[in-house]
Structure formats: structure tokens, C-alpha cells
Amino acid sequence: MAVSVVPTRAKIVIIGGGVGGTSVAYHLAELGEKEVILLDRNELTSGSTFHSAGLVGQLRADPTLTLMNMHSVDLYRKLQATDTPPSWRECGSIKLASTPERMQEIRRQIGWAKTFGLDLHEISPQEAQNLFPLIDLDGVVGACYMASDGQVDPSQLAMALAAGARRQGVQIFTHTRVLEIKTTNNRVSSVVTDKGEIECEIIVNCGGMYAPEIARMVNVRVPIVPMSHQYLITENFMPVDAPFLPSLRDPDNLIYFRQEVSGLLMGGYERNSKAWSADYNSIDNIPANFNNSLLAEDWDRFIDIAEASQKRVPKMSEVGIKSFINGPEGFTPDNEFCLGETSVGGFFVAAGFCAHGIAGAGGIGKVVAEWVVAGEPTMDLWHMDIKRFGASYESPDFTLQRITENYEEYYDIHYPGEERKSARPKITSPVYEWHKANGAVFGEKASWERVNFYSTNIGNDALRPKDWLGNHWSNAVQIEHYATRNNAGLFDESSFAKARVKGARAAEFLNYVCANNVVKGVGKTTYTQALNSKAGIESDYTVTQTEDNEFFIVTGTAFAIHDFGWLEKIKREHSFDDVEITNITRDLACFAIMGPKSRIILQSLTESDLSHTAFPFMNSKKLTIAGITVRATRVTYVGELGWELYAPPENALALWLAIMEAGKSHGIKPCGYRSIESLRLEKGYRAWGGEINTETNPFEAGLGFAISLKKENFHGKAAAIAAQTQLKRKLVAIIFDDITRVPFGSEPIRIGSTIIGRIKSGGQGYTIKKAIAYAYLPIENSEVGTHVEVEFFGTWHQGVICAEPLFDPSNERVRS
Ligand SMILES: Cc1cc2nc3c(=O)[nH]c(=O)nc-3n(C[C@H](O)[C@H](O)[C@H](O)COP(=O)(O)OP(=O)(O)OC[C@H]3O[C@@H](n4cnc5c(N)ncnc54)[C@H](O)[C@@H]3O)c2cc1C
């Protein structure tokens, strides 16, 4: 029998000793966790960490990620002052714009940076050259500079974090391989290693590119693929006493540089990427002894990067190469991290750092440690949450296609409204062929092919947004918007995530999970939030009571795993064992007919009385429409009279055709998701992941009406009461007179010279003929009529806070 050299029990076991695992360990220790063990199958840093390039940039498109990277920099500064310094060097960074479009992006980013107090500012090409004298300015349009960015030695960083963790009691065992993970009642109970078994309550899988193989031990799919990433280091050629260079990114040429001793390190994101140990037919299969190892040099794939580097830094063609690194790194399908608790209780993941794991490590460690301790995220981590990945990512082909696309476009400008091109269509509506034949332009959400708009709805270009915000804009959207406001629009919303919740205690369970009272009798529909223990909005959905002990839940397309996972978690943690939660998304198509003429159109297809008295708002019934049995629910997300109709997929086409035919003489139009966005922004309907998330509470979001504080108890009630009485900020609607100058998200808001917030979401309101934005502002700045300025593309624009909703404030249309 093997002798056990690891403890037999710990509260938390971290698997993996790269920057991810050591940072999680460090932060758990900081939070006072005493029983923490970190295991690595080899030495610390022997995965991807040891061969990293070590650049640390802070500003990202996602505000949460920016805040995380800012924490990293603070931490690395602090560690530098300890006796295990990670060689943090705050050398600053330059980003070059080699195209006018990139310069526009940079100006937008400079605006975002202001909302974080980051010192990013525009510099001229000449100033860029003064700071980095080796560059040739040919084609450089402009640049920006951030003094607080830097570089770090990745291995020393992991060692510094490990030392900090050890000092606070974390035990680290290297050369200890996890072989098996045991679970009881779908919760982790122990890890089996080659040195013995450790009973535990929580496991954090910090396995980097090995994370999928570790997760397979509990049947969890982590869609990470090891991708080859290459850089070279030149011979030393600069005078040793020359000023240390800032790091340099030239994304239009796909390259980055930093100083390495008195030479340069140069790498890039090739257009011809290469996965390692995985392909389109098989998942990752990393050799059991692959540690402290690199891949073979692949010069053929690096040649374009090398040539681009020589153009931008001509010295690159003169100096010798000291080393060439080809290292594998775990990439995810959207270039964001994979964090959080999985569908197995207590099994967390923190992996897939997509070549920005050194910049992110400090922040990752912090948010994951907080998540583990609190049992829920402490920031809005949706964009990094493992629950954003659906069942499609079980497929190696789908996963790799997405990862390849994203890797190769890593440095591209991602314009608003851009759609992914790879692996489509994946899941289609039963009416997909009709849409296609009728001019649909599709978008993709959670691998569902959905109609964005129909090219056959032809408008004009007068309202096209200025700058590159208009790149993916279509004039069809306003036509669909007006059709819905004036007559009727028919929307295919079959991708909505749907669940059935059933059982003797289903009503009790849902009234505990949901902040609103959702048990109002059979046929009643309720809009509600599910709150976490800090009253942050974990989910936002409608619940229909279909039987005494049965409920039907509808939520956004992308949220099935997340929202139904939250239900499962509460069920597990509060012993509602007999409640059955079933994802029935694919069992029902959903069409929404919305607009003032929707009643007259639908009434012509059914014997049932659809009058307001017979079928009031927020009610749901089974009806026969055009001979097809449907569940009709009188709700709206666009601010109009209307119904959502749920029907089995086999009857969907007949239903769609019947409604289109009946609506012809009433001006009905098929409509897509882009018009929903414009319509709901006018009406002020919140979108989870847009204006609301786990970090915002219902009262500041203007959703207090959907909270029933009268209910005896619900999850997060104590915090909700506190939130109501201690309101510090408020979501407000800001409008701009010029509808073609559109804020899109993250832009800074100021009064005078003081920055008071950042835009959360924005778009065009075609009925009110204004550009619209939503933002959380301090209560003292949130009064209706307050004038603010918002910066887009480097210019400040006047906006004014308006009373909500901007359209139909008395709700006459919805309740007509
Ligand atoms: C060439 C290259 C350049 C890069 N440049 C940058 C950069 O400039 N800036 C930046 O921010 N990021 C960069 N990165 C990314 C960064 O290096 C990674 O994101 C980061 O190192 C990943 O750390 P990790 O802890 O997730 O994984 P790893 O460092 O791979 O650690 C995972 C650990 O898990 C252990 N493990 C696996 N299976 C088991 C098991 N069964 N039992 C026990 N232990 C196990 C492994 O031994 C390994 O040590 C670069 C990456 C590469 C490849």
C-alpha cells in the first residue's frame, strides 16, 4: 500500500502551481483560510507559467477585467518590496495605431481609462518614438501610453505568491499528481493523489491547459484547448545604461515587444494558429510527462510576425536571436478566463488564461478566492464565468473552431454588432429555413442562430451611427422597430432558455429563490429576480405557474447554464431534494407577436377571447391558434401589447406561417433581435449582463417593483432590505439629441471636470429619435434634468438625465 505523505484532510485543495494556483492560494490565505493545500504534479511554474513573456497590461474592454488587472499591478508592486520580489518593473507601455480605425479605438479606450483613474493618454507618433527609439514610424497614425503598465518575471511571480501563501499557512506539495476526484451527492468530497487521498470540501482546478483533463475526473467539460504561442528573444544589443524601454504593442501588425536585459523579446498572434494535443475530432490529450517542456520551433508559422516586427523595429533584422520559444497555453472559445463554481458543488475552476494570465493572475486569485469563500462572485464576473459555455462546447470541433477564430483575431478591433463566423449554424430554430429564404441576417448567441434583422425590410441610411460604430449597423432595424410600434412585429425567440420546475415543494422552493412572489395561482406570470446573499441580481426571469406544483421559467438565451445552475445550487444547499428542474429549451419554439395590432391578428386565429378583461397582462393560458395548441403568455420586452407563444417544434412553422398570413393586411413584419434592443432601451427594460448583474441590486437598478419584501423569506432578503435603505447610486437614462452619435458602453460621464461614472449600455431609440444610454450615477448626481457630458471617440457630448421610461410612461400600450 502506498504511504500517504499528504494530509488526509483539508478544507480547500488547489490543483496546479502556476500563477493561477499560487495566486488563489495567496488570496485565500489573505482572507484567513487556514486549511488550504496546493498540489502540483511537477514543480511550481512547470506548466505554461515558466515560459511566459511576462507583459502586464491593465486596460481591457471588460471593466471587471480592467479592475482585476489593476489589482494585479498593485499586488506585484507590493510583492516587489518583499524578500521574494517577482522582478516587477513598471516600465510603462505604448500601443501604436497603424490604422485610422485603431486610432479611433485608442481614443475610445482613453475614455474608458478615465473611469478607472488609469493614466492612459494619447501621444504623438514622435512621442512614441522618443519613448521607444527603435521604432520606424512608417504608417503610424498615433499612439497611447500608460506609465503604470509593466513586466514581471512569471516564474518569480509564482514563487513570490507561493512564498506569501506559505507564510500564512498554505501547505504546498509538489510532485503530487491528482489522479481522481470523488464526489458525494454531486459535491466534491476528496482528491486522490499518487501520495494519498485528501478529504476536502472545495477543490479549485487551477490546471491551466491541463484543466479540462482534471475536470473530466468529475464529468465537467472545461472548453480549453492548448494553443501554441511563440516569441523570440534577441541577443543583447542595447547599451546597458540606455533608458529601459516601455513595452510596445502594434496590434494592427499583430506584434508585441518588451525589453529583455539589453535585447528585445518579440511575439505575436499569428493568422495561422495551431492547436496542440487537440484537433477537430479529439479533445486535448497532453502527455502525462509534459512539464517544464516546450514545443518544437515553428518558424514557418512565425515568418509573417517576424517580418512585421522588422518593419516596425528595423533593428530586428540586424540582431541575432538568442532563443525562440514555442509554448502551449490554454485558450478558451472567447479569449476570456474560465472561472467559478461548476455544476459539481464545491468544484471550482480558474484556468484558460489566454495569454494574459500573468497580467490577470493577481486579480484572478482575488476574485476566485472571494468566490470560494462567499459561495458567489463578489464582482460582475459573467464574462469569465464557466457557466457561459453551453452544451455545444462538448464538441471538440465546435470548441476548436471558436478558439481558432478568437486566437487569430486576438488583436483585431471588435466592432459593436460583430458576429462570430466559425462553426455556424450550430443550433437553429424550427423556422430557420423560412428566415433564410426571407432575407434574414443572422447573429449567434450561445450557439443558437438567431435573426438579427431581415435585409428585406429596407430603410435608409440617414441614422447610421458615426465613426466605426456604424460598421455593422443596418437600416432594416428601424423599419422593424416602427412596424412593432405601429402595427405588429413577429419575433422568433425560440432560443429563449426554458425550464420546468416541478414537485410537491416547487412553490416553496421558487418562492425562496425568487425575490418576487411567484406563487399567485395557476395561469399567473411574474417577473422576478433571484438574488445572491448581497442582494446582487444572480438571474432575472419570468415565472409562470402552470399547475399547483409546476412552474415554467423563461430566461435569456445565453443564461440556461448559469440561471438553472443557480436554481440547482440553491436546491442542493437548502435541501429541496424532491424538486425537479428540467431544461426544456429545445422542447418548445417561441414566437412573440408584439404591437398594437397583435390582438386583432391573433384573435382572427383563435376562438378564445383575447380581450384585455378575458386575457389580462401577465397571464398565461393554453390556447388553440390556427389549430395548434400553444401556451400564450401576455408579457412584453418591447413595451407593446403582445403575446409570447410557446409551441412544440413540429408545429412551429405552421404557426409562424399562419400568423404572418393573418397579419399581412395589418402590416405585420418579421423582426429580429436588433430591433428588440432598440425597443427595450426606449422602454427601459433591463437586460441581465447589460444594466443588471450580480453586482447590482434591484433597488439601484429601478427594479424595486419586482421585489416582494412582504414575503416571509427569500434568498438575499436581509441584504435587499439593507440595499433599499442605503441607496448610494441609481441607474439613470441619459439621452442625446444626435441619434447618430451613440454611446455604446464604458464611456466616461462627467459633470464639470469630475468623472462621475461610466456608461453601462447604449443604443438608438427610433421612436423618441434620440441616442440612449444607461448608467449608474451617484444619487446626488442622478436627478432628472441633470446635464452631463459623455466622451465618445475623444469628444465630449452633451446628454441629459431623463425620467423613465422614455416611451409610454403610463404603460397604456402594454395594458391596452
Ligand atoms: C509563449 C507564451 C507567452 C505568454 N506571454 C504572456 C504575457 O506576456 N503576459 C501574460 O499576461 N500572459 C502571458 N502568457 C500566458 C501565461 O503564461 C499563462 O496564462 C499562465 O502562465 C497560466 O498559468 P496557470 O496557472 O493557469 O497554468 P500553468 O502555469 O500551466 O499551471 C498549471 C499547473 O497545473 C499542474 N497540474 C496539471 N495537472 C495536474 C494534476 N493532475 N495534479 C496536480 N497538478 C497538475 C501543472 O503541473 C502546472 O504546473 C503567455 C503564455 C505563453 C505560452
mmCIF file of N, CA, C and O in Angstrom, residues 138 209 241 252 258 285 333 451 475 609 693 717 762 772 777:
data_model
loop_
_atom_site.group_PDB
_atom_site.id
_atom_site.type_symbol
_atom_site.label_atom_id
_atom_site.label_comp_id
_atom_site.label_asym_id
_atom_site.label_seq_id
_atom_site.Cartn_x
_atom_site.Cartn_y
_atom_site.Cartn_z
ATOM 1 N N ASP A 138 6.773 54.545 -39.996
ATOM 2 C CA ASP A 138 6.037 54.401 -41.242
ATOM 3 C C ASP A 138 4.632 53.816 -40.969
ATOM 4 O O ASP A 138 4.504 52.724 -40.398
ATOM 5 N N MET A 209 -3.754 24.733 -18.989
ATOM 6 C CA MET A 209 -4.195 23.962 -20.159
ATOM 7 C C MET A 209 -4.550 22.516 -19.787
ATOM 8 O O MET A 209 -5.172 21.804 -20.567
ATOM 9 N N ASP A 241 23.375 51.130 -20.211
ATOM 10 C CA ASP A 241 22.901 52.294 -19.447
ATOM 11 C C ASP A 241 21.790 53.067 -20.184
ATOM 12 O O ASP A 241 21.377 54.137 -19.753
ATOM 13 N N ASP A 252 -2.197 46.273 -35.049
ATOM 14 C CA ASP A 252 -2.537 46.180 -36.478
ATOM 15 C C ASP A 252 -1.533 45.291 -37.205
ATOM 16 O O ASP A 252 -1.838 44.725 -38.251
ATOM 17 N N ARG A 258 8.917 43.654 -25.664
ATOM 18 C CA ARG A 258 9.347 44.240 -24.392
ATOM 19 C C ARG A 258 10.857 44.074 -24.296
ATOM 20 O O ARG A 258 11.452 43.220 -24.981
ATOM 21 N N ASN A 285 -5.120 16.148 -25.199
ATOM 22 C CA ASN A 285 -4.523 14.895 -24.731
ATOM 23 C C ASN A 285 -3.045 15.163 -24.444
ATOM 24 O O ASN A 285 -2.161 14.700 -25.153
ATOM 25 N N PRO A 333 -12.915 29.606 -25.854
ATOM 26 C CA PRO A 333 -13.584 29.971 -27.119
ATOM 27 C C PRO A 333 -13.864 31.461 -27.290
ATOM 28 O O PRO A 333 -14.266 31.883 -28.368
ATOM 29 N N VAL A 451 -32.212 35.536 -35.738
ATOM 30 C CA VAL A 451 -32.341 36.608 -36.731
ATOM 31 C C VAL A 451 -31.959 37.946 -36.091
ATOM 32 O O VAL A 451 -32.537 38.334 -35.072
ATOM 33 N N ASN A 475 -30.026 49.521 -41.763
ATOM 34 C CA ASN A 475 -31.212 50.391 -41.768
ATOM 35 C C ASN A 475 -32.513 49.578 -41.678
ATOM 36 O O ASN A 475 -33.596 50.137 -41.538
ATOM 37 N N ASP A 609 -61.175 34.185 -26.189
ATOM 38 C CA ASP A 609 -61.327 35.636 -26.070
ATOM 39 C C ASP A 609 -59.986 36.247 -25.644
ATOM 40 O O ASP A 609 -59.452 35.922 -24.581
ATOM 41 N N ASN A 693 -26.631 42.885 -13.076
ATOM 42 C CA ASN A 693 -25.762 41.712 -12.924
ATOM 43 C C ASN A 693 -25.602 41.411 -11.440
ATOM 44 O O ASN A 693 -26.269 42.027 -10.605
ATOM 45 N N LYS A 717 -32.891 38.286 1.255
ATOM 46 C CA LYS A 717 -33.861 39.286 1.738
ATOM 47 C C LYS A 717 -33.213 40.313 2.672
ATOM 48 O O LYS A 717 -33.448 41.521 2.534
ATOM 49 N N GLY A 762 -25.940 51.293 -24.292
ATOM 50 C CA GLY A 762 -26.454 52.406 -25.087
ATOM 51 C C GLY A 762 -26.934 51.936 -26.448
ATOM 52 O O GLY A 762 -26.707 50.781 -26.839
ATOM 53 N N ILE A 772 -29.633 56.796 -26.743
ATOM 54 C CA ILE A 772 -29.993 56.493 -25.345
ATOM 55 C C ILE A 772 -28.821 55.798 -24.669
ATOM 56 O O ILE A 772 -28.160 54.951 -25.278
ATOM 57 N N LEU A 777 -25.264 56.251 -11.547
ATOM 58 C CA LEU A 777 -24.642 57.502 -11.096
ATOM 59 C C LEU A 777 -24.888 57.664 -9.598
ATOM 60 O O LEU A 777 -25.898 57.174 -9.068
#
